[in-house]
PDB file of N, CA and C in Angstrom:
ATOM      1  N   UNK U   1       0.834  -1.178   0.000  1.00 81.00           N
ATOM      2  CA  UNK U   1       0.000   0.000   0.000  1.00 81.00           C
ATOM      3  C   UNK U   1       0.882   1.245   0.000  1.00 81.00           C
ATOM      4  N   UNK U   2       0.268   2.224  -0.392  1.00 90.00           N
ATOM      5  CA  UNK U   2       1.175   3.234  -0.796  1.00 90.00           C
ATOM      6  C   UNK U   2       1.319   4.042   0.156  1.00 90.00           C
ATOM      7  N   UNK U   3       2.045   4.498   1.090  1.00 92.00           N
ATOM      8  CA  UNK U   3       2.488   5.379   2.155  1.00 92.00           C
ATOM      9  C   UNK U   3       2.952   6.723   1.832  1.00 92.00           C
ATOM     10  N   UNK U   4       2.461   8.214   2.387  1.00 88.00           N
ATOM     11  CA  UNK U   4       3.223   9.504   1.663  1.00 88.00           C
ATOM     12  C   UNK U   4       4.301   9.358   2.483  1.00 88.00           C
ATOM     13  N   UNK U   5       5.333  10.084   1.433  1.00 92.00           N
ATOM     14  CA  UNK U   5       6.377  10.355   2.103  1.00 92.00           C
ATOM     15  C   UNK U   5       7.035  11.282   2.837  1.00 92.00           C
ATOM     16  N   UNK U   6       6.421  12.220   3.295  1.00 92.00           N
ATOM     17  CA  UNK U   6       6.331  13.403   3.797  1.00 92.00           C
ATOM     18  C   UNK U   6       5.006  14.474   4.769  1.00 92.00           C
ATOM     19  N   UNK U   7       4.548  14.695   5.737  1.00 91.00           N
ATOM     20  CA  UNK U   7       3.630  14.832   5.922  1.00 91.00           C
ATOM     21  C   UNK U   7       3.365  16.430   5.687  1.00 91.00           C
ATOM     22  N   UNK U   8       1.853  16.185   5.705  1.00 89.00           N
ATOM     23  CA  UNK U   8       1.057  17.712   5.001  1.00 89.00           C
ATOM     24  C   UNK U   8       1.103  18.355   6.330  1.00 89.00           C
ATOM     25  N   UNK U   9       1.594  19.608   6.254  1.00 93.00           N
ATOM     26  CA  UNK U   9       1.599  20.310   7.216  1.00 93.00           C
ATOM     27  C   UNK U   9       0.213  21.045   7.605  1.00 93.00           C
ATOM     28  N   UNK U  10      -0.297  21.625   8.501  1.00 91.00           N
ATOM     29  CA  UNK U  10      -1.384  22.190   8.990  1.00 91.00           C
ATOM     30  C   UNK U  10      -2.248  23.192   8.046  1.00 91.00           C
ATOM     31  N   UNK U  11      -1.430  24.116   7.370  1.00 90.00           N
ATOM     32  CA  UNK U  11      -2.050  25.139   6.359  1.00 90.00           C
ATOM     33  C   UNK U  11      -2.383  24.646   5.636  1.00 90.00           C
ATOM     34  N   UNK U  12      -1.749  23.440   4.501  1.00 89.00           N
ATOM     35  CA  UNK U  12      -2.128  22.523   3.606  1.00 89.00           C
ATOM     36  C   UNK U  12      -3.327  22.208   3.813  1.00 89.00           C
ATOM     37  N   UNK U  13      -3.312  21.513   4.353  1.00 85.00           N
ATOM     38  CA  UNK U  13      -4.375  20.328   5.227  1.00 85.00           C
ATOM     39  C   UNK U  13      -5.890  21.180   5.445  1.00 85.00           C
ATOM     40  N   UNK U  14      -5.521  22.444   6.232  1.00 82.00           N
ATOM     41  CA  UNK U  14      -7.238  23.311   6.212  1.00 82.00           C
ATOM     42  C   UNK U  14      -7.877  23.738   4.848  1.00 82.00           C
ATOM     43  N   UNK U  15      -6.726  24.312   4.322  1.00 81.00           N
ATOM     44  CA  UNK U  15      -6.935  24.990   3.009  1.00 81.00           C
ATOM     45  C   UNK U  15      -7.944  23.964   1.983  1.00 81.00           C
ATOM     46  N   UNK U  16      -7.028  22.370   2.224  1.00 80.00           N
ATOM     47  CA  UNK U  16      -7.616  21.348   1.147  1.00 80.00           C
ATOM     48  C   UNK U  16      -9.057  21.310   1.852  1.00 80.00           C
ATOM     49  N   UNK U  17      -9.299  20.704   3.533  1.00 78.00           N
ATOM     50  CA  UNK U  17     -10.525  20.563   4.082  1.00 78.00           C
ATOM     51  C   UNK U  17     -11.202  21.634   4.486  1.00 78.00           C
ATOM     52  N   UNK U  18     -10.969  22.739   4.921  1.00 72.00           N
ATOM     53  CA  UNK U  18     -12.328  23.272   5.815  1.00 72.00           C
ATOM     54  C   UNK U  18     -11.815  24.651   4.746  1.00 72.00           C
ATOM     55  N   UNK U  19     -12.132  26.068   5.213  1.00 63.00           N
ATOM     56  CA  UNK U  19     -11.509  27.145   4.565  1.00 63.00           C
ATOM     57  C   UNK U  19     -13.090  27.584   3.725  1.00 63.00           C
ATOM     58  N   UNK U  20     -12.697  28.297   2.714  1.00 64.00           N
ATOM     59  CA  UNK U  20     -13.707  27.974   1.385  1.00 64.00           C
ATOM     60  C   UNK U  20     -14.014  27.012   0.609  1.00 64.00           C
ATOM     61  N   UNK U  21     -13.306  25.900   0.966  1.00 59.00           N
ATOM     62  CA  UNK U  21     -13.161  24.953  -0.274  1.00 59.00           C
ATOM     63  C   UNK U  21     -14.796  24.516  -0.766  1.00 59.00           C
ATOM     64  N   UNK U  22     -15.613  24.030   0.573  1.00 64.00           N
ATOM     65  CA  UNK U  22     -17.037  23.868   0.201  1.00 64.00           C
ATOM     66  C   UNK U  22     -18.061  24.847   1.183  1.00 64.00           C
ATOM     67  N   UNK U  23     -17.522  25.488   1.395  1.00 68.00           N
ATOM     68  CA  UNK U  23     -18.684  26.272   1.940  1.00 68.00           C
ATOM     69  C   UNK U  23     -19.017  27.686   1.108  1.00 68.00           C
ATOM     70  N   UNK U  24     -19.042  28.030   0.190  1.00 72.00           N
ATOM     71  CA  UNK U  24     -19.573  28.912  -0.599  1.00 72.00           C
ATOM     72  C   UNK U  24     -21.094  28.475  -0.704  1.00 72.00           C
ATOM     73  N   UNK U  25     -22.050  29.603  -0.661  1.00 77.00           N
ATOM     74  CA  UNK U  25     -22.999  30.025  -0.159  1.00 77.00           C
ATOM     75  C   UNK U  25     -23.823  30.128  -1.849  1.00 77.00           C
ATOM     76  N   UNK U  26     -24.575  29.317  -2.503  1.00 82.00           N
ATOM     77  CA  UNK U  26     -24.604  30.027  -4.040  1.00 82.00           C
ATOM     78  C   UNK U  26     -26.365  30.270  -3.851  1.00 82.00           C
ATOM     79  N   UNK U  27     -26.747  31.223  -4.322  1.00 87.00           N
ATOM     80  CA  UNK U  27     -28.289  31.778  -4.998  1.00 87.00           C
ATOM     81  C   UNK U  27     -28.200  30.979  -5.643  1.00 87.00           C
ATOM     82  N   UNK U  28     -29.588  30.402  -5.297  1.00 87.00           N
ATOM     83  CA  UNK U  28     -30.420  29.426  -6.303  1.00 87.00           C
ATOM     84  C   UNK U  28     -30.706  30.544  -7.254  1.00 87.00           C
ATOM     85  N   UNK U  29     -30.809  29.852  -8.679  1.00 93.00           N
ATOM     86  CA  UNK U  29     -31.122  30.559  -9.924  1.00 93.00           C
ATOM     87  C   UNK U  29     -32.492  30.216 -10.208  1.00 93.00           C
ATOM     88  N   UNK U  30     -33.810  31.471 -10.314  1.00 95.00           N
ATOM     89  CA  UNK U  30     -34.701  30.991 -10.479  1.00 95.00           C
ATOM     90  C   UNK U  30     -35.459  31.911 -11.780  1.00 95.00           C
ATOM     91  N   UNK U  31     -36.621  31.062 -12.562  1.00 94.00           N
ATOM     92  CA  UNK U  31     -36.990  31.655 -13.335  1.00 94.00           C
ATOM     93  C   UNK U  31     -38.995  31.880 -13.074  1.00 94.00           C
ATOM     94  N   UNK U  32     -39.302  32.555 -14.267  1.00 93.00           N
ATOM     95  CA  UNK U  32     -40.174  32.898 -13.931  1.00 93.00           C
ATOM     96  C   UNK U  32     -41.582  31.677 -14.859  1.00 93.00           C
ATOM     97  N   UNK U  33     -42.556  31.405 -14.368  1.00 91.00           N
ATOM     98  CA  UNK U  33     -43.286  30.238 -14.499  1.00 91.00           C
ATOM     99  C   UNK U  33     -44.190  30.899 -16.265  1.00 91.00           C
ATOM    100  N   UNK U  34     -44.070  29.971 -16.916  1.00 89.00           N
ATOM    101  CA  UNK U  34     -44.452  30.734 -18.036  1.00 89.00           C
ATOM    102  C   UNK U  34     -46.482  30.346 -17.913  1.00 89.00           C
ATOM    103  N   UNK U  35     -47.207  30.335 -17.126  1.00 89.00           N
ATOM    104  CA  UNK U  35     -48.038  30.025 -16.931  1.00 89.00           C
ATOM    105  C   UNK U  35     -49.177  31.072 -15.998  1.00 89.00           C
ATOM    106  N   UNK U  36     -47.979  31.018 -14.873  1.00 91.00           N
ATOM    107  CA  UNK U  36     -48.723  32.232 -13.838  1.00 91.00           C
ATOM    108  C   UNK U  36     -47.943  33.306 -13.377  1.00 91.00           C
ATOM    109  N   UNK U  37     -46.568  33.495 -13.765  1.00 90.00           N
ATOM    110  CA  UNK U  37     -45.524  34.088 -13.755  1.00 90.00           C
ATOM    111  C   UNK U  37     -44.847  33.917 -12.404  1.00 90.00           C
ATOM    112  N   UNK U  38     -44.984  33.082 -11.542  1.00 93.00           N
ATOM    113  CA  UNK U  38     -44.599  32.867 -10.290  1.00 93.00           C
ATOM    114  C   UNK U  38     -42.726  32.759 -10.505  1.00 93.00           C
ATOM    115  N   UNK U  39     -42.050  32.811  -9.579  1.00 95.00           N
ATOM    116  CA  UNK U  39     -40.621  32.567  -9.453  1.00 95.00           C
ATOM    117  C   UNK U  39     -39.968  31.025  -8.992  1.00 95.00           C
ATOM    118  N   UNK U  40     -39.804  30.338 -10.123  1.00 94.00           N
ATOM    119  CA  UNK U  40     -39.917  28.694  -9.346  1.00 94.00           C
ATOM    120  C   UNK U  40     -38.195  28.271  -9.820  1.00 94.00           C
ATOM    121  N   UNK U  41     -37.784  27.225  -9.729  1.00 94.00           N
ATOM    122  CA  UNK U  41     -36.349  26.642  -9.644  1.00 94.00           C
ATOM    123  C   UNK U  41     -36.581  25.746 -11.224  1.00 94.00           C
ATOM    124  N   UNK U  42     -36.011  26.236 -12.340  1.00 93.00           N
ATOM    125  CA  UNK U  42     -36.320  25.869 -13.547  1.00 93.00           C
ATOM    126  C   UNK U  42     -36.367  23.789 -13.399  1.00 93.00           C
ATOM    127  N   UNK U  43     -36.914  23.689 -14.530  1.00 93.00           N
ATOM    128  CA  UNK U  43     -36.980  22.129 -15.029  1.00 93.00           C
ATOM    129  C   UNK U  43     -37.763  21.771 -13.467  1.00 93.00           C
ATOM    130  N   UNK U  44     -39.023  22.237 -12.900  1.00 92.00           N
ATOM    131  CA  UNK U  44     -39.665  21.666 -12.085  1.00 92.00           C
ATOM    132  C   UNK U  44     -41.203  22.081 -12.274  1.00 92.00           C
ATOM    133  N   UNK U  45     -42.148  21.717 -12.086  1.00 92.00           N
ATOM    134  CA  UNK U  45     -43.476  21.880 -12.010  1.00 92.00           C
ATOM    135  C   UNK U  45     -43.540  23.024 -10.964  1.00 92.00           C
ATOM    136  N   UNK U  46     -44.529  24.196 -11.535  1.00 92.00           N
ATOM    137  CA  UNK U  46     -44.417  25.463 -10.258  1.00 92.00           C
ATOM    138  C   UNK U  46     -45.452  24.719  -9.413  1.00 92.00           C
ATOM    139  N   UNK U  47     -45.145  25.240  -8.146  1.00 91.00           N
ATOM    140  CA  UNK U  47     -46.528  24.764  -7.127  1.00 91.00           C
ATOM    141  C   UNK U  47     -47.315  25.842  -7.215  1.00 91.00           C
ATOM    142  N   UNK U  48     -47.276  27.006  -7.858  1.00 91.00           N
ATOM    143  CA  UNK U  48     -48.584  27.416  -7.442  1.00 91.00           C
ATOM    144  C   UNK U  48     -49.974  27.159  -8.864  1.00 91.00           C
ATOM    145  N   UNK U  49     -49.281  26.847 -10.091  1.00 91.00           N
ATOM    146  CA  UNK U  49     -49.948  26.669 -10.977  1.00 91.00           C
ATOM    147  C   UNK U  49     -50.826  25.297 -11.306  1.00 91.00           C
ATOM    148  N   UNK U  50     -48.931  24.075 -11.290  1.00 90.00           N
ATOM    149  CA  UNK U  50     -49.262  23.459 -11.363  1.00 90.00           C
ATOM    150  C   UNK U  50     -48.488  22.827 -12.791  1.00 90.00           C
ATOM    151  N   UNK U  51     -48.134  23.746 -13.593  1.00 91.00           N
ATOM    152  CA  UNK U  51     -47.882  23.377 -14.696  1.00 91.00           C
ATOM    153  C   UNK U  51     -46.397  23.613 -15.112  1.00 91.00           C
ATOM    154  N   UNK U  52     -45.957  22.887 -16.307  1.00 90.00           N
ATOM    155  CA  UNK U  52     -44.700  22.686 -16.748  1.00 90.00           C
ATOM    156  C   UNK U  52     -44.781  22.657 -18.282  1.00 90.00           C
ATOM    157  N   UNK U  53     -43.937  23.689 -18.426  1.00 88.00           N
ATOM    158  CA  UNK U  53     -43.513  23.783 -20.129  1.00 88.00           C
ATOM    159  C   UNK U  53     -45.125  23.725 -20.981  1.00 88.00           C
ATOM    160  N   UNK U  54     -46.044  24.430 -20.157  1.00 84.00           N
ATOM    161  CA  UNK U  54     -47.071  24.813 -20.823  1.00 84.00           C
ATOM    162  C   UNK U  54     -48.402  23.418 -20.674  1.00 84.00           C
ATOM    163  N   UNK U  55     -47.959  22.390 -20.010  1.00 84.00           N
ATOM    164  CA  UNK U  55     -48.874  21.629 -19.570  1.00 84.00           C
ATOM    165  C   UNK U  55     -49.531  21.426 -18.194  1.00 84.00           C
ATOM    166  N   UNK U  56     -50.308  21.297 -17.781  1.00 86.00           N
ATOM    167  CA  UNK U  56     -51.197  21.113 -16.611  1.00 86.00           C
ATOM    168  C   UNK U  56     -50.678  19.425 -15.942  1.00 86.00           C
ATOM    169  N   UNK U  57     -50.016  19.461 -14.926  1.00 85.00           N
ATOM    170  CA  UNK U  57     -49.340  18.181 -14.086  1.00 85.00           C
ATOM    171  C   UNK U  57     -50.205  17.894 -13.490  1.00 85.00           C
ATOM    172  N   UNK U  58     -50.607  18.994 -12.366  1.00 85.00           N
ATOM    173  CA  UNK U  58     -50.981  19.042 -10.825  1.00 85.00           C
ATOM    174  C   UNK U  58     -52.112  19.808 -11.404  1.00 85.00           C
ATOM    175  N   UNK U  59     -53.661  19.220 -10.164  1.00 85.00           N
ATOM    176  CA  UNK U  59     -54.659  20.210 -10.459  1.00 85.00           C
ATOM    177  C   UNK U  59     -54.316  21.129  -9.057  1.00 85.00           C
ATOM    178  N   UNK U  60     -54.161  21.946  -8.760  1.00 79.00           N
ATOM    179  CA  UNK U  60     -53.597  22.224  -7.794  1.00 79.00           C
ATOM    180  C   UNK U  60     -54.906  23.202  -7.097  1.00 79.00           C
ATOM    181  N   UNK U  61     -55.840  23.551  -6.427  1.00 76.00           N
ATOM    182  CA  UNK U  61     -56.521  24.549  -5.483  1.00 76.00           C
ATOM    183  C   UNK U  61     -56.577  25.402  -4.570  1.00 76.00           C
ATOM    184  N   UNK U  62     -56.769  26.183  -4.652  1.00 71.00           N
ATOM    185  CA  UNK U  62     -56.208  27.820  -4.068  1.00 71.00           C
ATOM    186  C   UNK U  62     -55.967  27.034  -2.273  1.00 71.00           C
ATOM    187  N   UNK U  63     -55.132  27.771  -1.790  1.00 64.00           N
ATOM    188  CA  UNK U  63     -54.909  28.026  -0.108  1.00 64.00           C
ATOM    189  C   UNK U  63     -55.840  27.936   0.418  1.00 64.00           C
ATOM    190  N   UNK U  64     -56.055  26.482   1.171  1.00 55.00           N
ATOM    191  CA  UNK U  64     -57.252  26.318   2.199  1.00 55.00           C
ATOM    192  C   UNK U  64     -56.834  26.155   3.604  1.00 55.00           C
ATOM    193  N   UNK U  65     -57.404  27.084   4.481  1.00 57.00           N
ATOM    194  CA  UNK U  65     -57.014  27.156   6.020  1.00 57.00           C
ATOM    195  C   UNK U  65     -56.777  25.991   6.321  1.00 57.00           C
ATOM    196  N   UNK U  66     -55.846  25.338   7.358  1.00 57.00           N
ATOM    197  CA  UNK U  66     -55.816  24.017   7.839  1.00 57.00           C
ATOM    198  C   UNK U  66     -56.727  23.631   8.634  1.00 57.00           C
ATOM    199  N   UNK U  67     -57.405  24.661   9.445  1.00 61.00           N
ATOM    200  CA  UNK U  67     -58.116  24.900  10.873  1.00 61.00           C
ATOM    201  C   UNK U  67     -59.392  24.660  10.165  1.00 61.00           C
ATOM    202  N   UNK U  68     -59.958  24.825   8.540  1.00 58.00           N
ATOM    203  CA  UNK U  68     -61.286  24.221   8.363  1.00 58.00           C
ATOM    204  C   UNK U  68     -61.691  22.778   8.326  1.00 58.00           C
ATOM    205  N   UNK U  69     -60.213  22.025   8.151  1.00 54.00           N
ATOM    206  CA  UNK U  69     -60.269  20.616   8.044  1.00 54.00           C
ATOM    207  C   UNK U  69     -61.295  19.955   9.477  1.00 54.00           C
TER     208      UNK U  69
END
């Protein structure tokens, strides 16, 4: 098995693991629903319409209180 020959010193070592390497923070990119114009996360069915790329998925019905259930 292959053994390094030298060890990674401390700066190395954070820089590769913790640092920025994965913690950048990115805005979701969103577009606008060509249906009801809502702001949804492209290539998904909007929830408030219902629809995708101009077809009807979901029959979807306006906001009903939970408390009438």
């Amino acid at each position: 098995m292959a053994v390094p020959k030298q060890r990674h010193n401390k700066s190395r070592k954070n820089r590769r693991r913790g640092g920025q390497s994965g913690s950048k923070i990115v805005k979701p990119s969103l577009v606008k629903c060509s249906n009801c114009g809502a702001m949804i996360l492209p290539h998904r069915i909007c929830p408030q319409c219902g629809f995708y790329k101009g077809k009807s998925f979901l029959n979807v019905s306006p906001n009903t209180n939970k408390q009438e259930k």
